[in-house]
Structure formats: structure tokens, C-alpha cells
Short mmCIF file of C-alpha atoms and ligand atoms in Angstrom, two decimals:
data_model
loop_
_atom_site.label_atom_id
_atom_site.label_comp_id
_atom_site.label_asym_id
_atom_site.label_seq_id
_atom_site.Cartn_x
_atom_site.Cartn_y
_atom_site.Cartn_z
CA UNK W 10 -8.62 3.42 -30.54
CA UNK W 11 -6.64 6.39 -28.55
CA UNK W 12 -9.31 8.39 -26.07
CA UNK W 13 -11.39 4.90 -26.43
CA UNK W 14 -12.09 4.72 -23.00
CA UNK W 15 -12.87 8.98 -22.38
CA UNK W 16 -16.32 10.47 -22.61
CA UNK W 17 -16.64 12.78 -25.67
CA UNK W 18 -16.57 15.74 -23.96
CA UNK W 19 -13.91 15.40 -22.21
CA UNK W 20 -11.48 14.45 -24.91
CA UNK W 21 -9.68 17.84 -24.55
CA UNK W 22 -9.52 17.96 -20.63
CA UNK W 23 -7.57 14.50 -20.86
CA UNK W 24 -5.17 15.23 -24.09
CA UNK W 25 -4.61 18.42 -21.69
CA UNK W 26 -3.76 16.11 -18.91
CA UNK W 27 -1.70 13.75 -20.31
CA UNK W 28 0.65 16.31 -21.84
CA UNK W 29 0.58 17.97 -18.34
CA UNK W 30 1.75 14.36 -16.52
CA UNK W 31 4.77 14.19 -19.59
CA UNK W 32 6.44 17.25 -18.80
CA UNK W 33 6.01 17.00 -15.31
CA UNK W 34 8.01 14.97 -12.65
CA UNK W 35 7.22 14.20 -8.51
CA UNK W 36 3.61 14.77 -7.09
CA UNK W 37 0.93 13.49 -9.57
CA UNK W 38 -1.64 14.33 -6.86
CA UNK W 39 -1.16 18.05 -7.79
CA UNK W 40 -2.29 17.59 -11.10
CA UNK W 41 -5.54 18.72 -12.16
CA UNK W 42 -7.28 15.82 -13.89
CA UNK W 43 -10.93 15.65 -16.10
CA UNK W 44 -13.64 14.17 -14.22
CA UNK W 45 -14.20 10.77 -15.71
CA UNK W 46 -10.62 9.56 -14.04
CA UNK W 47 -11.78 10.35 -10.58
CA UNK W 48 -12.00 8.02 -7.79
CA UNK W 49 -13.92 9.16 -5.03
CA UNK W 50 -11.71 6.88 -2.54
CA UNK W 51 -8.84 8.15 -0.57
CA UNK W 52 -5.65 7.29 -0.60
CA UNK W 53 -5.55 6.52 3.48
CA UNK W 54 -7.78 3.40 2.19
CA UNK W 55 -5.43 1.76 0.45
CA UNK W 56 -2.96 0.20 3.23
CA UNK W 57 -6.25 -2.21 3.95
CA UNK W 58 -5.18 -4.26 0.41
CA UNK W 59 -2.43 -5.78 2.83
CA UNK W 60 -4.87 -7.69 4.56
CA UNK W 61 -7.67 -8.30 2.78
CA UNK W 62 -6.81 -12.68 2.92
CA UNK W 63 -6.66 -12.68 6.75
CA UNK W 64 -6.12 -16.02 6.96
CA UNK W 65 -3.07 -16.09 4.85
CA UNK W 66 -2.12 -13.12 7.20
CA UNK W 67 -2.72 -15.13 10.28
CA UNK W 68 -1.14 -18.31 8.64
CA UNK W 69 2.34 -16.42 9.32
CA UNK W 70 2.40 -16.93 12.22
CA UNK W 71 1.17 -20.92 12.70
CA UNK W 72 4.60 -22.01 11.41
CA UNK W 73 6.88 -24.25 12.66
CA UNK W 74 10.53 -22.49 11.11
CA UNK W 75 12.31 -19.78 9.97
CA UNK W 76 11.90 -21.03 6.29
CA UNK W 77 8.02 -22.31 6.59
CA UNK W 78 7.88 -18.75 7.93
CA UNK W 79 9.44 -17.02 5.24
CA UNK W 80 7.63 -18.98 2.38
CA UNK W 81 4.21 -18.36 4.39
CA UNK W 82 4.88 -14.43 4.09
CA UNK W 83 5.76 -14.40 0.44
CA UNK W 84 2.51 -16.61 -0.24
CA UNK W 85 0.48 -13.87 1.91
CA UNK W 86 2.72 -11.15 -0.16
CA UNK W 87 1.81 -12.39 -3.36
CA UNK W 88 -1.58 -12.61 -2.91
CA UNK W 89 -2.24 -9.34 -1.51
CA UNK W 90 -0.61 -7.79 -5.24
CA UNK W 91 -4.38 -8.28 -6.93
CA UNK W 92 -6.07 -6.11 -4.50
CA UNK W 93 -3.39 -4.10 -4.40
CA UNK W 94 -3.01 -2.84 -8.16
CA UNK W 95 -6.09 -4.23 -10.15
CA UNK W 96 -9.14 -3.68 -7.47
CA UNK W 97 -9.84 -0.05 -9.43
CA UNK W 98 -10.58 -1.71 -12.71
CA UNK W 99 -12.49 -4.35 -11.15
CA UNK W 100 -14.39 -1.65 -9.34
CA UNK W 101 -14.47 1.45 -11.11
CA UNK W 102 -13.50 0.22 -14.71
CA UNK W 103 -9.63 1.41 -14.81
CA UNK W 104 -7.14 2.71 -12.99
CA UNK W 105 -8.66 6.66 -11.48
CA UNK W 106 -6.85 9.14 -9.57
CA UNK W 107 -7.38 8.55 -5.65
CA UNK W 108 -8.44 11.85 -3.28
CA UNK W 109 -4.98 13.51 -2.11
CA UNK W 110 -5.15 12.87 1.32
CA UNK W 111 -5.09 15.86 3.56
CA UNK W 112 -2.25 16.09 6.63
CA UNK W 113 -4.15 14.32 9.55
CA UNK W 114 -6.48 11.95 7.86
CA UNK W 115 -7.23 8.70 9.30
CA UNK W 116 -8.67 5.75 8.30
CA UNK W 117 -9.92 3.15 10.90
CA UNK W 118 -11.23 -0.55 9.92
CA UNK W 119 -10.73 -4.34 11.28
CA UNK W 120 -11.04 -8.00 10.00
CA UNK W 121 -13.27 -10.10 12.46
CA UNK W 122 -11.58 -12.85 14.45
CA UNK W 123 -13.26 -15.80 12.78
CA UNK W 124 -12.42 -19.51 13.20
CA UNK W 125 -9.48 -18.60 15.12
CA UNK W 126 -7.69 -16.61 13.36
CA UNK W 127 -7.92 -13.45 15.85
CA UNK W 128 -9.01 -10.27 15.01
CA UNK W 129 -6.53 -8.08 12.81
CA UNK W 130 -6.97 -4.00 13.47
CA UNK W 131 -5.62 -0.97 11.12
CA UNK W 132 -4.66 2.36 11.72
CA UNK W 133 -3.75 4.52 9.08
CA UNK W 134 -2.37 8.23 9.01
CA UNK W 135 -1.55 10.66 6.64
CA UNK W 136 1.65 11.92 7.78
CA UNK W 137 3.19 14.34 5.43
CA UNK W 138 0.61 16.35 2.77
CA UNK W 139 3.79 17.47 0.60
CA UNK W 140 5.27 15.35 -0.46
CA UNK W 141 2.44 13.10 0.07
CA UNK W 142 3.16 9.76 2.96
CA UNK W 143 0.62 7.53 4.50
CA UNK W 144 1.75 5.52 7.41
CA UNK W 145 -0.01 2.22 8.26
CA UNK W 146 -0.41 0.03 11.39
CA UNK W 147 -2.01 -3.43 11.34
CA UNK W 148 -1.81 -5.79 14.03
CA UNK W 149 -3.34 -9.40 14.73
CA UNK W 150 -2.69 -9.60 18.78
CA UNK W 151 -4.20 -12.76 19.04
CA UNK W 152 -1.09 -14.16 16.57
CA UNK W 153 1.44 -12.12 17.58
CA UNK W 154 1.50 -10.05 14.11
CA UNK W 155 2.52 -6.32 13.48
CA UNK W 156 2.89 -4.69 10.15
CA UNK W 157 4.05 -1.18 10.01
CA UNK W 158 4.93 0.89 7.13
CA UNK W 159 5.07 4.00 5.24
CA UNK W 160 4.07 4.67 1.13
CA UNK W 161 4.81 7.44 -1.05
CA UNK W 162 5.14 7.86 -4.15
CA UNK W 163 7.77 9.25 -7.34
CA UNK W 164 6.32 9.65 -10.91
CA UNK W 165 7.57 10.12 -13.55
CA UNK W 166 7.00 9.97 -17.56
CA UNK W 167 8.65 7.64 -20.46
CA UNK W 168 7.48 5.77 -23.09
CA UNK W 169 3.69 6.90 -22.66
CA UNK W 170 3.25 5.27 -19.66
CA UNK W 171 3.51 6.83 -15.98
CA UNK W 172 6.38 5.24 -14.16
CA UNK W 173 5.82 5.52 -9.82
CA UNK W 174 8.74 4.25 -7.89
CA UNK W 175 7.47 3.34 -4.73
CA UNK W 176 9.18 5.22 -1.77
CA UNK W 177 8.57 3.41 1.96
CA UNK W 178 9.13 0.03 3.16
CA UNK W 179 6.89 -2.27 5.46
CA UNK W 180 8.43 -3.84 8.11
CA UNK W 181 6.65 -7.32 9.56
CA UNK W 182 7.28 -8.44 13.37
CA UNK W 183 5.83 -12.15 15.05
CA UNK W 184 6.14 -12.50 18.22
CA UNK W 185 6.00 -15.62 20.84
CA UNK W 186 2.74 -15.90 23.02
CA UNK W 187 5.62 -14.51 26.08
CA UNK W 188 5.75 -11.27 23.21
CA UNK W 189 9.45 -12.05 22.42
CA UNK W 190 10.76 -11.50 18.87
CA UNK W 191 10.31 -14.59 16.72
CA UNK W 192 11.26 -13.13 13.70
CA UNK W 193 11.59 -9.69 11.66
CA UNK W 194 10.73 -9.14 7.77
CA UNK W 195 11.45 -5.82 5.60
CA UNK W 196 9.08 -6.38 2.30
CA UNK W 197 9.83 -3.84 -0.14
CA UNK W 198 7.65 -2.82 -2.99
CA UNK W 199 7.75 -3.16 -6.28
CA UNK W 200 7.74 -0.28 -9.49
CA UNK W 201 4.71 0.35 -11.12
CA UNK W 202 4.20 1.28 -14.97
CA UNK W 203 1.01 2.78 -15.49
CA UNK W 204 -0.28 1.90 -19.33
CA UNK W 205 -3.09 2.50 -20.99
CA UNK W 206 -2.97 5.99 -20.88
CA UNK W 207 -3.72 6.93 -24.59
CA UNK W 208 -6.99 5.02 -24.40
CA UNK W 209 -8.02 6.54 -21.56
CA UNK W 210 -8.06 3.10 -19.66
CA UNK W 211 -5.41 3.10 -17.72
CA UNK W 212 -4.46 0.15 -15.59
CA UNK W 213 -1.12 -1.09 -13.52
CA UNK W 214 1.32 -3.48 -14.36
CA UNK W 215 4.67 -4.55 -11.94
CA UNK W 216 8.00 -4.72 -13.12
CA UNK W 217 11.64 -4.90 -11.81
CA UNK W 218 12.44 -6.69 -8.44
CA UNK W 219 10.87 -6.34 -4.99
CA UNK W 220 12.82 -8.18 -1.75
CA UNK W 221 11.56 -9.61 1.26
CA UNK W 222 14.41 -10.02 3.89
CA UNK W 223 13.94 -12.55 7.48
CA UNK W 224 16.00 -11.65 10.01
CA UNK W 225 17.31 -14.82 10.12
CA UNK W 226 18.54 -14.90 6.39
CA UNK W 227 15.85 -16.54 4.22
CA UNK W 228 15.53 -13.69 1.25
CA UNK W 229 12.56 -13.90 -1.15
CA UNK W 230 13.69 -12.20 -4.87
CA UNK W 231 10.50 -11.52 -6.19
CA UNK W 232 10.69 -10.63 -10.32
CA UNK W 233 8.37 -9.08 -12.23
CA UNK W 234 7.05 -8.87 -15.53
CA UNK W 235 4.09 -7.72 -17.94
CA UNK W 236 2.91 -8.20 -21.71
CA UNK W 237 5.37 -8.45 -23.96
CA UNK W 238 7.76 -11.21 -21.85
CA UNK W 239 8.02 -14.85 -21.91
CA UNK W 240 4.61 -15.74 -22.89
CA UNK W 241 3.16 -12.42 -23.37
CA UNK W 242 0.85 -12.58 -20.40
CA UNK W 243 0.47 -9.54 -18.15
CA UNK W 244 0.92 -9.66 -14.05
CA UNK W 245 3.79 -12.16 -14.29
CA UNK W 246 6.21 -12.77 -10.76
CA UNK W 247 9.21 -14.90 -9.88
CA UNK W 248 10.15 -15.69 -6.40
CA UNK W 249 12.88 -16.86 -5.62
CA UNK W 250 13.60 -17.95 -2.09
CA UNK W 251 17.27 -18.03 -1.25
CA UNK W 252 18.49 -19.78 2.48
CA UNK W 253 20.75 -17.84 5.27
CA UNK W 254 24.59 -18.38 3.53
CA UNK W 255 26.00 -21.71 5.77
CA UNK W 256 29.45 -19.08 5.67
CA UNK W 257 27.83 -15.88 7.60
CA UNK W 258 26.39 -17.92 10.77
CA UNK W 259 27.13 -15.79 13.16
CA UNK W 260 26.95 -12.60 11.65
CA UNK W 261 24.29 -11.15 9.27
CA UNK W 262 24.12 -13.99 6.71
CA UNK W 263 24.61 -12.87 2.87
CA UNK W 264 22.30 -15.10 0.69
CA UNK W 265 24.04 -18.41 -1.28
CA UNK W 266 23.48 -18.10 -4.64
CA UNK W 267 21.01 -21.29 -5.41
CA UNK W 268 17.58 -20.55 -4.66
CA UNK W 269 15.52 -23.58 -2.35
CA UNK W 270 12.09 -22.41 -3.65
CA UNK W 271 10.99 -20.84 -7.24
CA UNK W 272 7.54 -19.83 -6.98
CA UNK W 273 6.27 -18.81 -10.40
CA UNK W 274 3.00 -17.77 -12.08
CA UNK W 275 0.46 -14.66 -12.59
CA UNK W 276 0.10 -12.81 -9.56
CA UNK W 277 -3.78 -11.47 -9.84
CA UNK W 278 -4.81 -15.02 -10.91
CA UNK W 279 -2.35 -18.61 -9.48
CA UNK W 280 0.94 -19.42 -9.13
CA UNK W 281 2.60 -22.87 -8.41
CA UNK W 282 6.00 -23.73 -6.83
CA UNK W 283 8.56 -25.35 -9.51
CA UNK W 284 10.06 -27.97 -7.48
CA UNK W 285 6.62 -29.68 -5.95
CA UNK W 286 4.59 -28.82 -9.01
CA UNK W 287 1.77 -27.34 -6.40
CA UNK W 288 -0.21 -24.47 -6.21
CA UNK W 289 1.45 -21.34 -4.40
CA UNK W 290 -1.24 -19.06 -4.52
CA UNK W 291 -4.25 -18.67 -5.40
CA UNK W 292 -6.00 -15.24 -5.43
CA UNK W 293 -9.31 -16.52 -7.72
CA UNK W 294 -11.55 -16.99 -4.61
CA UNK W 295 -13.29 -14.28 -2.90
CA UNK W 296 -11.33 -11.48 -0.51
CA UNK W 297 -12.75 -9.89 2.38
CA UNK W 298 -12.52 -6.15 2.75
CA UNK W 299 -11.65 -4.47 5.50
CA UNK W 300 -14.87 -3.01 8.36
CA UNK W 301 -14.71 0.16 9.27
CA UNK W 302 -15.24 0.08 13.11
CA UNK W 303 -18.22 2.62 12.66
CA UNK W 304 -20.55 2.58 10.02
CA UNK W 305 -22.27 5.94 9.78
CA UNK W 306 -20.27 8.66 8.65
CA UNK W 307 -21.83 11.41 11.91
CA UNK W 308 -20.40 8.30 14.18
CA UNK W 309 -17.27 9.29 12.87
CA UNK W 310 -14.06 11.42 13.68
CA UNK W 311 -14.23 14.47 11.66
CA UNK W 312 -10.78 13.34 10.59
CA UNK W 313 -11.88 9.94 9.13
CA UNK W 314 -11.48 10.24 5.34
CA UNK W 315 -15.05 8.70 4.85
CA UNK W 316 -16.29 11.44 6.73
CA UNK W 317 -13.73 13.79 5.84
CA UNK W 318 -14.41 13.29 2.22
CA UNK W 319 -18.36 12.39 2.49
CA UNK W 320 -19.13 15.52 0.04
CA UNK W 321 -16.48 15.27 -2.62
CA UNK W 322 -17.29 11.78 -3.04
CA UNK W 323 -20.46 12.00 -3.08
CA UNK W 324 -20.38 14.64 -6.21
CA UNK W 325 -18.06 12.30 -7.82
CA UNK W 326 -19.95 8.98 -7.32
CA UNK W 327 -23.12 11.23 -8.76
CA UNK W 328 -21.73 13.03 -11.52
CA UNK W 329 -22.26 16.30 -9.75
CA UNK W 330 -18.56 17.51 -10.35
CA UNK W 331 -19.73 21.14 -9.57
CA UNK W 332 -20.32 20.25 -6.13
CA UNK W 333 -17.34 17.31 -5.71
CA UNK W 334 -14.85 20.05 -6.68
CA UNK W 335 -16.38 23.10 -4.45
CA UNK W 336 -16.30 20.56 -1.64
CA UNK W 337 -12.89 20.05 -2.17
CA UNK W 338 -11.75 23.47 -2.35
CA UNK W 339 -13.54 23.78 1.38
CA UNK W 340 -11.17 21.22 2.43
CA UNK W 341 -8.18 22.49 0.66
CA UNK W 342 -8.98 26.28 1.96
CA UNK W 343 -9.06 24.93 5.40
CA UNK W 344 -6.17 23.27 4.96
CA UNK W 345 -4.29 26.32 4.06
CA UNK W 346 -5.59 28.27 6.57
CA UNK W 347 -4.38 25.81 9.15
CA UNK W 348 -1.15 25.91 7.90
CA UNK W 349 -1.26 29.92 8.51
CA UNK W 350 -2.56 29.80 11.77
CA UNK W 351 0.23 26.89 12.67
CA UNK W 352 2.67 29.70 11.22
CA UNK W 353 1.85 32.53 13.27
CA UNK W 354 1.95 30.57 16.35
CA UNK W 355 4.93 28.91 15.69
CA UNK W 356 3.17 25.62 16.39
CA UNK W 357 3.52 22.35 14.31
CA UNK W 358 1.29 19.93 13.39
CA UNK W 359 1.41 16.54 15.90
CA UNK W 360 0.87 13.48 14.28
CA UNK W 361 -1.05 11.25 16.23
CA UNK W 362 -0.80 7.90 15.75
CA UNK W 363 3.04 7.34 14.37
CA UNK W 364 6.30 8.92 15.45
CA UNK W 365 8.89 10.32 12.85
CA UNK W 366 12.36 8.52 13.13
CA UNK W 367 15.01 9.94 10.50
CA UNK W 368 17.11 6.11 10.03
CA UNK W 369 14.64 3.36 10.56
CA UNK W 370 16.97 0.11 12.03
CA UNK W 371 15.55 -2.57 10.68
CA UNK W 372 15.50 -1.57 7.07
CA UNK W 373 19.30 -0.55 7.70
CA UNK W 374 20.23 -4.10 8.56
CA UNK W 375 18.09 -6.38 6.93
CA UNK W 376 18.30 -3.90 3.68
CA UNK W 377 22.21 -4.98 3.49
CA UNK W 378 20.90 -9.01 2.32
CA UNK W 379 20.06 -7.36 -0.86
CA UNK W 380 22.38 -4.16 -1.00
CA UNK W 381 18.87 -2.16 -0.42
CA UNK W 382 19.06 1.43 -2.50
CA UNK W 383 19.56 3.55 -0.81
CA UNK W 384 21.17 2.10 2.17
CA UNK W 385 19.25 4.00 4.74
CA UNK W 386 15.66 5.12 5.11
CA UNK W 387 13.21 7.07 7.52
CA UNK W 388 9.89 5.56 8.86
CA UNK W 389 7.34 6.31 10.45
CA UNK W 390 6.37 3.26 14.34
CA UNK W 391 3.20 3.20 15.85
CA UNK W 392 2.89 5.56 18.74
CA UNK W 393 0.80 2.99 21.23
CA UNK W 394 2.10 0.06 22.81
CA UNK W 395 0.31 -2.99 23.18
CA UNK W 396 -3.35 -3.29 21.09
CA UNK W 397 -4.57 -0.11 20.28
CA UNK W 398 -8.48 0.59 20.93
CA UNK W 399 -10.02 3.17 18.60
CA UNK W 400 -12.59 5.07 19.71
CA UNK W 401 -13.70 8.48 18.03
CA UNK W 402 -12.63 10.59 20.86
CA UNK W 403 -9.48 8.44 21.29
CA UNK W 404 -8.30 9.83 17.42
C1 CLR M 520 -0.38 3.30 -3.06
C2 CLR M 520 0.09 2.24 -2.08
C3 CLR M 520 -0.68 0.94 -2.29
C4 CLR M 520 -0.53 0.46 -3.72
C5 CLR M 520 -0.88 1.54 -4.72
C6 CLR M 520 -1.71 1.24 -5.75
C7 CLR M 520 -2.09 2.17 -6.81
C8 CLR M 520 -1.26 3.45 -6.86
C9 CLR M 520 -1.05 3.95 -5.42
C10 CLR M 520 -0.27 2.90 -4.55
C11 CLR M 520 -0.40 5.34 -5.41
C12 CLR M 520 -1.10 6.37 -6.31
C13 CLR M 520 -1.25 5.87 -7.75
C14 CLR M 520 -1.99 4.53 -7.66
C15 CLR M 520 -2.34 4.23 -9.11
C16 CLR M 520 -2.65 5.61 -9.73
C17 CLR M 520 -2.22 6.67 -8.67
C18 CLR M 520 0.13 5.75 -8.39
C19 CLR M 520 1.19 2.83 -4.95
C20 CLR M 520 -1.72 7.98 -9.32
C21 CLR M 520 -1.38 9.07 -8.31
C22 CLR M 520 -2.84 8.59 -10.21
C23 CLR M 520 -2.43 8.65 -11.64
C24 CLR M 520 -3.53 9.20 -12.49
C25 CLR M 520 -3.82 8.26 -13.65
C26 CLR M 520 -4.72 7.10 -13.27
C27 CLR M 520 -4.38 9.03 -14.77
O1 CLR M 520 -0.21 -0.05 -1.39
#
């Protein structure tokens, strides 16, 4: 039933919002949305979905080749996609609008070193308020792995569903125990259609084609596909894994056109590879979320988004949407008046954590396997070298 899923009274608020998001293109964050669809969670949290199976994280780099390497980071990939676009239903009952992070924000949190594996650390920043960009850094010394990589976000409207091209690309470095490059990976990420929206339920599904690239050739094609496709089930992916082309040796290999792996199934449940008949992934057991390094919010930096946020989302976890939205307005004023004050003094605000580069390398050369649109990108690379130790004063 339409509105099935919206509280009676606020039946107007979200007809009002929904014909706001179709005639509307760019920032969603802007948009002023009734209080049921709410999430009291930042969107600086969300980079910690990437690791949230550290051992399949870890596993990338206790390979042997450049292919066991490649399928290893598609299997981690893939199994990262549940967290990444179904955790708010499982949580908070559908899809909700995350807090617009302010410029600044941080977000701080680890996954213990157990069995071996090593400890794996992430530091997140919100780079840019307008248009809103997040910049990540995760890193598992112990294995030699670095992940760094930017989001944002394009919406727009068709079909009654909220289409977000995902702007930003992750790049993925292992290194050698002497710290030398091993290999290089640019994972791209895939479109998102958000449905649901009549009923007030709204909830993600994947489509089109995300690519992860090796710097030695291997390319994973990964397909994807909802309701309404072969089989009708939702969440669908094909990978396809195609080797360095045998003619480009020396330079920048193109891929052949036979695939050497198809890995095939429903991304927030399993998958099996074609050929051996085995399970791929398998995403039906337990995750572990990420610790933040301090657990009390007045141990925190003022700039933490827990902390940061500790009022809004506490009004919004409550009910008391009174309070969650004069909270916000605190935070919003003093983010304009910041702004001001950076204006008159002809200052700018310094990020901390991640340096601005205009044409980001990597994604410039390992983009042209797959004739990456558009050809060039910016990014944002992690300031410190070597592991990073947070502290509260040190952010
Ligand atoms: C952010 C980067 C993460 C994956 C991810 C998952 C959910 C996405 C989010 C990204 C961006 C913001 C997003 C969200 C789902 C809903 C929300 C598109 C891509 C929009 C802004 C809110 C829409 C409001 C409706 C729910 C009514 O790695």
C-alpha cells in the first residue's frame, strides 16, 4: 500500500518530500526530510563497511600471485556490498537519510589484531561540505595494506526511484615486508537505485557495472542486477575476472576478451564460482564492526561526529525531533559563521588528515583497462606517512 511504511502523521511531510527529491537534481543532503526517515548516524561512518570482514581484508595480502591476489580482493569486495547498502534496514528498518556531515568531521575506529591478522586502523574526513566528499584511510601495517579513497554522491530522479551515481574511487596498495609495491588496485563503485520510495520503505538495490583494475592486468567486471532479471531475485552480481592480454606485456596490458573466473550469485547472501562449482562468498555469518578508539563521547575530539553529533542524535534516537533539529541548527549556525570569519580573514579551511590533488595517477592509468569515464579524476592521499597514531590532541 503507498505511504505503508510512514507514520500517519506524517503522510503529508513525506508526499511533500518526495515531490521535492523529483524535481530536484545534485545534493539530496539539502533536502528537508519528515522525521521518521532520519538516521541519527553520520555519513563519516560509513567508509568502516569496507572493513567490517577483516580477515577477508587481511587475506589480500597472504597470496601467492598476481591472480590469487586479484580474486582475493574481489571476494573481500563482494562481501563488503551487504554492509555497505542493506545494514540500514537491518538496523533501522529501511533505508533513512544519514546526518550531512559538516567540513572537518572525523571519524576514528580500528579492528583488533586477532589471530594474526594485524590490526587494521581508519581515518575518515569530511573534506568538502558542498558538494558533500568524505575521504577515507584504512591501513593494516602488519600486512602491508592501504586503502584510500574518496565518496560523493549525484542524485537524481526517474522512474520513482532515486538514482545516486557514485562519484570517487578507492585505490588499494600491498606492499612487501621491505614496504615495496607488490601490487596496486583502483575498485570503482557501483550505481545505486533507491526503491521503495512510495511505501515509505525505501531500500538500495545495485545495478550497472563496477571495475576493479591490478596493476598488473587482472580486471574484475563486476555486473549487477535487481528484481525483475533472470530469476527475479534482488542483490544479484557477476564477476568476471579477465587475465593481463598475452599481446600488451610490456606495456599497460588491455584485457583478452575470455574471462578465467565467473563468480556469480546474490551479493548480501552467497555466491559460488562457475568453473569449480564452490562457494565465493559468503556474507551469512556474523561481521564485526568497526571500535572506535575511545568510547565516551567527553574522551573525544570535539570534531568526532559521535561527539559532534551526540545531541541531534540523541533527539532522533528518542523521538524528541524538537530538540534533534535545534541541535542541528547550532551546528549549522556555527558552521556558517566559520565560514564568515574564514572570509574576512582571507583564511581557508586546512584539512587535516588528506591532501587535495586535482589528477589522481593511479586512477589515470589503471582507469584506461576499462576506458574509465571520465578519464581523469581528483582524490584526496593520506597526509601521514607510515602508521598513523590517533590521539585526541593529535586530530
Ligand atoms: C555512501 C558511501 C558508502 C555506501 C553508501 C551507502 C548508502 C548511500 C550512501 C553511500 C550515500 C548517501 C545515500 C545512502 C543511501 C541514502 C542516502 C545515497 C553511497 C541519501 C542521501 C538519502 C536519501 C533519502 C531517502 C532514504 C529518502 O560506501
Amino acid at each position: 500500500m503507498p505511504g505503508e511504511g510512514v507514520p500517519t502523521a506524517q503522510k503529508t511531510s513525506w508526499a511533500t518530500f518526495l515531490k521535492s527529491i523529483a524535481s530536484f537534481s545534485g545534493d539530496l543532503s539539502s533536502l528537508t526530510a519528515p522525521p521518521f526517515i532520519l538516521s541519527p548516524i553520520s555519513l563519516t561512518e560509513f567508509p568502516a563497511y569496507w572493513c567490517e570482514r577483516p580477515e577477508l581484508f587481511s587475506a589480500i595480502a597472504d597470496t601467492n600471485t598476481d591472480e590469487e591476489r586479484s580474486i582475493a580482493v574481489l571476494k573481500w569486495f563482494i562481501s563488503t556490498l551487504k554492509g555497505q547498502y542493506t545494514s540500514r534496514n537491518e538496523k533501522l528498518g529501511s533505508e533513512k537519510k544519514p546526518l550531512n556531515p559538516v567540513l572537518g568531521e572525523l571519524f576514528f575506529g580500528y579492528w583488533p589484531d586477532i589471530n594474526g591478522r594485524g590490526q587494521t586502523n581508519l581515518v575518515v574526513e569530511q573534506v568538502s561540505h558542498h558538494p558533500p566528499i568524505t575521504a577515507y584511510h584504512i591501513c593494516n601495517p602488519t600486512k602491508g595494506l592501504e586503502l584510500q579513497g574518496h565518496s560523493a554522491q549525484k542524485t537524481s530522479f526517474s522512474g520513482g526511484s532515486i538514482i545516486v551515481k557514485q562519484i570517487g574511487h578507492a585505490i588499494l596498495t600491498v606492499r612487501s615486508p621491505a614496504d615495496e609495491i607488490v601490487d596496486q588496485f583502483l575498485i570503482t563503485l557501483p550505481k545505486l537505485r533507491i526503491d521503495g520510495l512510495w511505501y515509505g520503505s525505501p531500500y538500495i538495490e545495485l545495478t550497472e557495472t563496477s571495475y576493479i583494475a591490478s596493476m598488473h592486468g587482472w580486471l574484475s567486471v563486476i555486473e549487477y542486477k535487481g528484481k525483475g532479471y533472470f530469476g527475479g531475485k534482488s542483490h544479484q552480481f557477476k564477476a568476471q575476472v579477465y587475465p593481463p592480454s598475452p599481446l600488451h606485456t610490456a606495456a599497460l596490458p588491455t584485457p583478452s576478451t575470455t574471462a578465467k573466473h565467473t563468480l556469480e550469485g546474490l551479493w548480501h547472501l552467497t555466491s559460488k564460482d562457475n568453473r569449480t562449482g564452490e562457494t565465493f562468498t559468503d556474507v551469512t555469518t556474523p561481521k564485526e564492526e568497526v571500535t572506535t578508539l575511545y568510547e565516551g563521547l567527553d574522551e573525544m575530539n570535539e570534531w568526532e561526529s559521535r561527539r559532534l553529533w551526540r545531541w541531534v542524535s540523541k533527539g532522533i534516537r528518542e523521538g524528541d525531533f524538537e530538540a534533534a533539529s535545534r541541535e542541528k541548527s547550532k551546528i549549522e549556525n556555527e558552521q556558517r559563521q566559520r565560514r564568515r570569519d574564514e572570509q574576512a580573514d582571507g583564511t581557508n579551511w586546512q584539512l587535516r588528515h588528506f591532501n587535495h590533488i586535482d589528477s589522481d595517477p593511479i586512477y589515470e592509468l589503471l582507469g584506461k583497462l576499462f576506458k574509465a569515464q571520465p578519464p581523469l579524476e581528483d582524490a584526496y592521499i593520506f597526509k601521514h606517512n607510515g602508521p598513523f597514531t590517533y590521539t585526541p590532541e593529535s586530530s
